[in-house]
XYZ file of C-alpha atoms in Angstrom:
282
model
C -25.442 35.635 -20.476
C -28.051 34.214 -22.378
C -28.923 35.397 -26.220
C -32.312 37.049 -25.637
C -30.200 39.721 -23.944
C -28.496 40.911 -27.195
C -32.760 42.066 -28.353
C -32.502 44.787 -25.154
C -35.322 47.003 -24.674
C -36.226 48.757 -27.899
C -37.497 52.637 -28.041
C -38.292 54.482 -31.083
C -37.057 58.205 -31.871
C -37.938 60.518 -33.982
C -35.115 62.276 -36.051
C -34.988 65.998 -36.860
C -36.187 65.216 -40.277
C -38.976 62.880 -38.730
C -37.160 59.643 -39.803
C -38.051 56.824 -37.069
C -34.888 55.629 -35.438
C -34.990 52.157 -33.429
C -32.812 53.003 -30.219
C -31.851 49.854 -28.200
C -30.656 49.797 -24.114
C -28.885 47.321 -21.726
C -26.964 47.220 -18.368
C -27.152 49.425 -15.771
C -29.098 52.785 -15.488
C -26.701 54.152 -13.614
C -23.279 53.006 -15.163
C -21.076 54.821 -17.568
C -22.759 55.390 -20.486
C -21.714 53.842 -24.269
C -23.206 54.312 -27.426
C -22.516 51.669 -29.777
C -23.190 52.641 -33.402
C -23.141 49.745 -36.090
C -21.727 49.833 -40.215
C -22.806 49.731 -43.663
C -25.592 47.366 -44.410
C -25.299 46.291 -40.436
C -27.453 46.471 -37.739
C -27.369 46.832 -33.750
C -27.169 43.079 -33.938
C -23.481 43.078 -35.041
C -23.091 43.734 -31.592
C -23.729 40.689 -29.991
C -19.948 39.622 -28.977
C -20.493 42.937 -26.468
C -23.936 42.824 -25.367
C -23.674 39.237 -24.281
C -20.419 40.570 -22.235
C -19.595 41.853 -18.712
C -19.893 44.882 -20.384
C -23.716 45.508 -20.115
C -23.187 44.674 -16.421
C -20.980 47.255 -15.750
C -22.398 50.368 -17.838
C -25.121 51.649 -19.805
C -25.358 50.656 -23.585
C -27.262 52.105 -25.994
C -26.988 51.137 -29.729
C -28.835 52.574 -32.535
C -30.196 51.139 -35.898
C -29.383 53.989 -38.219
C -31.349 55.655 -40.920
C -32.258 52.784 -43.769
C -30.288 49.426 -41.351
C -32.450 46.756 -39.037
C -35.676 48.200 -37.685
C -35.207 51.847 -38.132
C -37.212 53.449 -41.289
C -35.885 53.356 -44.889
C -37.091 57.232 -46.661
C -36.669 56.963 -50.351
C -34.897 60.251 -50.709
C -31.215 59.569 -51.600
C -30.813 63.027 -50.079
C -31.756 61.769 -46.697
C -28.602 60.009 -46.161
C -26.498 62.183 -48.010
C -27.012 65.556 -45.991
C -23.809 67.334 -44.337
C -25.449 67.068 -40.859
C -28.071 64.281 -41.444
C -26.192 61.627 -39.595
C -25.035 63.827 -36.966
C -28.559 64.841 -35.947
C -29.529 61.578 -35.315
C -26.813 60.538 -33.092
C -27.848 63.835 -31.440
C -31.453 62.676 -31.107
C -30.260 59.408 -29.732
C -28.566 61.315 -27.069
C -31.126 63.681 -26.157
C -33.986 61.195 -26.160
C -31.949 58.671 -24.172
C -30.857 61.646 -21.976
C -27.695 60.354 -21.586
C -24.596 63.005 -20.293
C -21.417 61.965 -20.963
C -21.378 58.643 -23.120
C -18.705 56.644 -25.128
C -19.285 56.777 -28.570
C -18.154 53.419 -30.595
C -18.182 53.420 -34.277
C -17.554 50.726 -36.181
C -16.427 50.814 -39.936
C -19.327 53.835 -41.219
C -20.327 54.233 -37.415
C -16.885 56.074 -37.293
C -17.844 58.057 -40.699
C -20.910 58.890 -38.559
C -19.274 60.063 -35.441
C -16.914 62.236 -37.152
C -20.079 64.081 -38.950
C -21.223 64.610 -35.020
C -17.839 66.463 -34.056
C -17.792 67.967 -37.488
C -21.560 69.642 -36.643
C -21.504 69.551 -32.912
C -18.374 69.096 -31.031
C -17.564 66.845 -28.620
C -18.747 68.817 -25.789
C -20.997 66.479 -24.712
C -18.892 63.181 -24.693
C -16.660 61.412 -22.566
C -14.890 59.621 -25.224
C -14.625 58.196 -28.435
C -13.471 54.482 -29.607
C -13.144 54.328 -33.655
C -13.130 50.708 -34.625
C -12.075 49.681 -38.437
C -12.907 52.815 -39.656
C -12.020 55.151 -42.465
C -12.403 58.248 -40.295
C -10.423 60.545 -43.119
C -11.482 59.777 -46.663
C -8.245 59.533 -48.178
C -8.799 56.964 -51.398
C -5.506 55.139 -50.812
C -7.359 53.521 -47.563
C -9.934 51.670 -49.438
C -9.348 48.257 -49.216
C -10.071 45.387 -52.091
C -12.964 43.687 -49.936
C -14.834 46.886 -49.652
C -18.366 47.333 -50.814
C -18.190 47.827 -54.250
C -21.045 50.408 -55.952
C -24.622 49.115 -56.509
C -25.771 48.895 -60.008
C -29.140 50.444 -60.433
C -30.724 47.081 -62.082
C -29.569 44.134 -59.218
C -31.355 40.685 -59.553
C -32.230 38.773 -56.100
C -29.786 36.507 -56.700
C -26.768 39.233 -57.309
C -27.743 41.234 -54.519
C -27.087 38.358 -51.915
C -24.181 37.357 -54.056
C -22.816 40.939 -53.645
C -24.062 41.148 -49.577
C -21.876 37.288 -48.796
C -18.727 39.125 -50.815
C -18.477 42.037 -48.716
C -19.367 39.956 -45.405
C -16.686 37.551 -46.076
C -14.073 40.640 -46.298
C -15.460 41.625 -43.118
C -13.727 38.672 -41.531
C -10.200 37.393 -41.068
C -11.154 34.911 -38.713
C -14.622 33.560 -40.127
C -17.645 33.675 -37.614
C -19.597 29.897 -37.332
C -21.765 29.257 -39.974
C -24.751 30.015 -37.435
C -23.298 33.668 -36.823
C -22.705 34.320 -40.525
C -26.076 33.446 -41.622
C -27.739 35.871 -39.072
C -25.245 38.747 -40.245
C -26.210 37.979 -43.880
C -30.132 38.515 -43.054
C -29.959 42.056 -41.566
C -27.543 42.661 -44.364
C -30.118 41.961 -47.089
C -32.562 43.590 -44.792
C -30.952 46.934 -46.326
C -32.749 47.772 -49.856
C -30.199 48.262 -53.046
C -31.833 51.473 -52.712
C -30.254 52.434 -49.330
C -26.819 51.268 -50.036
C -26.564 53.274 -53.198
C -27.725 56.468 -51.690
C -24.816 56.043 -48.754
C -22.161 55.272 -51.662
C -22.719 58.648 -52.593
C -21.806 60.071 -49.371
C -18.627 61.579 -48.961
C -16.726 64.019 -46.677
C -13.784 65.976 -47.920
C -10.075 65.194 -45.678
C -9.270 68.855 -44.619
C -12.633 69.561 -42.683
C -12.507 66.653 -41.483
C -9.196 66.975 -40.330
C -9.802 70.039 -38.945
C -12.667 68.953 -36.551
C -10.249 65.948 -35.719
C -7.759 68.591 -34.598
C -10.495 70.499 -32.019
C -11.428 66.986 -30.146
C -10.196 66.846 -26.523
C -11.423 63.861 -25.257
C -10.135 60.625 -24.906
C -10.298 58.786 -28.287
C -9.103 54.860 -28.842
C -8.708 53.599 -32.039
C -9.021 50.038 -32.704
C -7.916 48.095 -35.810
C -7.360 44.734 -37.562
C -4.168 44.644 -38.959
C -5.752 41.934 -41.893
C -8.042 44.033 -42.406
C -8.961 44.593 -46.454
C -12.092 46.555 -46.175
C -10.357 49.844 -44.397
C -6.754 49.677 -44.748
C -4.620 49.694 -41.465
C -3.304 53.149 -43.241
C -6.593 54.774 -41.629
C -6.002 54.120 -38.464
C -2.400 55.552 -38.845
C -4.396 59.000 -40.505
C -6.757 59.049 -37.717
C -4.327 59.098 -34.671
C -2.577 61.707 -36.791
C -5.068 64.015 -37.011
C -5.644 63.574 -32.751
C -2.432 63.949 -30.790
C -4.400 62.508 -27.490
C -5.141 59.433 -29.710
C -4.404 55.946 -28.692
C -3.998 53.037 -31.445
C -4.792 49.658 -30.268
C -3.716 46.537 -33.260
C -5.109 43.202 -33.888
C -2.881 41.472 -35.447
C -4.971 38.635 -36.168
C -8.206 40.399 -37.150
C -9.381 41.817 -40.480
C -12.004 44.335 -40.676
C -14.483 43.136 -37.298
C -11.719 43.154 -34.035
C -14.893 43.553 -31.769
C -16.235 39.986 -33.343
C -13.031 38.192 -34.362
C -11.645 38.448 -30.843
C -14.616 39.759 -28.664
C -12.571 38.881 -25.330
C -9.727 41.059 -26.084
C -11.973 43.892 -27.657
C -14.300 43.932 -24.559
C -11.640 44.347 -21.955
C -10.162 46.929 -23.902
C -13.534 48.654 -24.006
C -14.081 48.597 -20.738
C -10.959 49.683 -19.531
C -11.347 52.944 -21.583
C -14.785 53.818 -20.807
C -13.625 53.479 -16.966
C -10.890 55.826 -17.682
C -12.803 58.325 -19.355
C -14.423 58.580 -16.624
C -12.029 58.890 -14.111
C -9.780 60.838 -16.239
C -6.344 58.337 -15.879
């Protein structure tokens, strides 16, 4: 599959709060449906190892720039990415504009942080699944990891900025992407202001709530995780399937924080597989 595949065809959405939302699609109309929902300081783009995949031939995918990342709007409002249903809204908009029934939601790293704000404010009544990937689902401290993002100063030069943006995307790797890969990755990084990332480092969820939605899921849920990972600990996978008794943990040994990048072939398969089986119900 050729690279001009990975751009898909672009829609914009409107958010409950009127925040504009740049919603991409591939694949079939008609297959099952996935909704692949990027990181901090990422972008749809991250997902390239999948879009470029037999994966786009055999379902629908939809991925989403969120609020302040890639080609979605940036509000000034710190408050705007800090609400207790703001992110959960949006993923709600995505699925209502997109009309889609019964997708597969994929979060990676703060895409996870994002889903679990959906079930927290809306359930999973809707889905047909749910694949965590490197994420910190519970907010339990002891799961931070040493590579990840540390807080943004209010006064940031150019130069410490980027400096700061190639740290963190270095811990994002065990296995290193080409140098071609990692410069593209670093540009929709910097694409999200100082501004934005602050505001998100002040969002937080307490454990028991959480925990508590975790509990009332009843759908099929994979979680997928580097064991090298430094940015979310391997321990938050562990807290995750804990909290979900119909949970199923799936370990890269040889991957650090991006499994879906670091070994795409592996990751994809695995995708697939699932979303078939939500589907089917095996």
């Amino acid at each position: 599959m050729t690279d001009w595949m990975v751009d898909g065809a672009r829609s914009d959405i409107r958010a409950p709060d009127g925040t504009r939302l740049a919603v991409y699609e591939w694949g079939d109309p008609a297959g099952p449906e996935v909704v692949l929902i990027h990181g901090f300081a990422q972008s749809h783009l991250c997902f390239a190892p999948q879009l470029r995949s037999e994966l786009v031939r055999h379902c629908r995918v939809v991925a989403v720039d969120l609020r302040g990342h890639g080609n979605s709007a940036q509000p000034d409002d710190p408050s705007a990415y800090r609400g207790s249903r703001v992110w959960a809204d949006d993923i709600a908009a995505v699925l209502a504009a997109k009309k889609l029934e019964r997708p597969v939601l994929v979060g990676w790293s703060m895409g996870g942080r994002v889903i679990r704000q959906y079930l927290m404010i809306h359930g999973d009544a809707r889905l047909a699944g749910l694949n965590f990937v490197a994420s910190q689902v519970i907010e339990d401290p002891r799961c931070r990891g040493p590579g990840a993002p540390q807080p943004v100063p209010e006064q940031q030069t150019p130069e410490e900025e980027i400096a700061a943006a190639t740290v963190f995307l270095e811990a994002c790797y065990a296995k290193q992407p080409t140098k071609a890969e990692f410069r593209r990755a670093l540009a929709y990084n910097i694409k999200v202001p100082a501004a934005v990332r602050r505001a998100i480092g002040g969002w937080s969820t307490e454990a028991a709530p959480t925990i508590a939605a975790l509990a009332k899921v009843r759908v099929p849920v994979l979680i997928t995780h580097g064991r090298r990972d430094t940015v979310v600990l391997p321990a938050a996978a562990e807290m995750t399937r804990a909290a979900m008794a119909q949970a199923r943990l799936s370990w890269f040994d040889d991957c650090g924080h991006s499994p879906f990048s670091e070994d795409a072939p592996r990751f994809n398969s695995e995708l697939t597989s699932f979303v078939q089986s939500c589907q089917t119900g095996t």
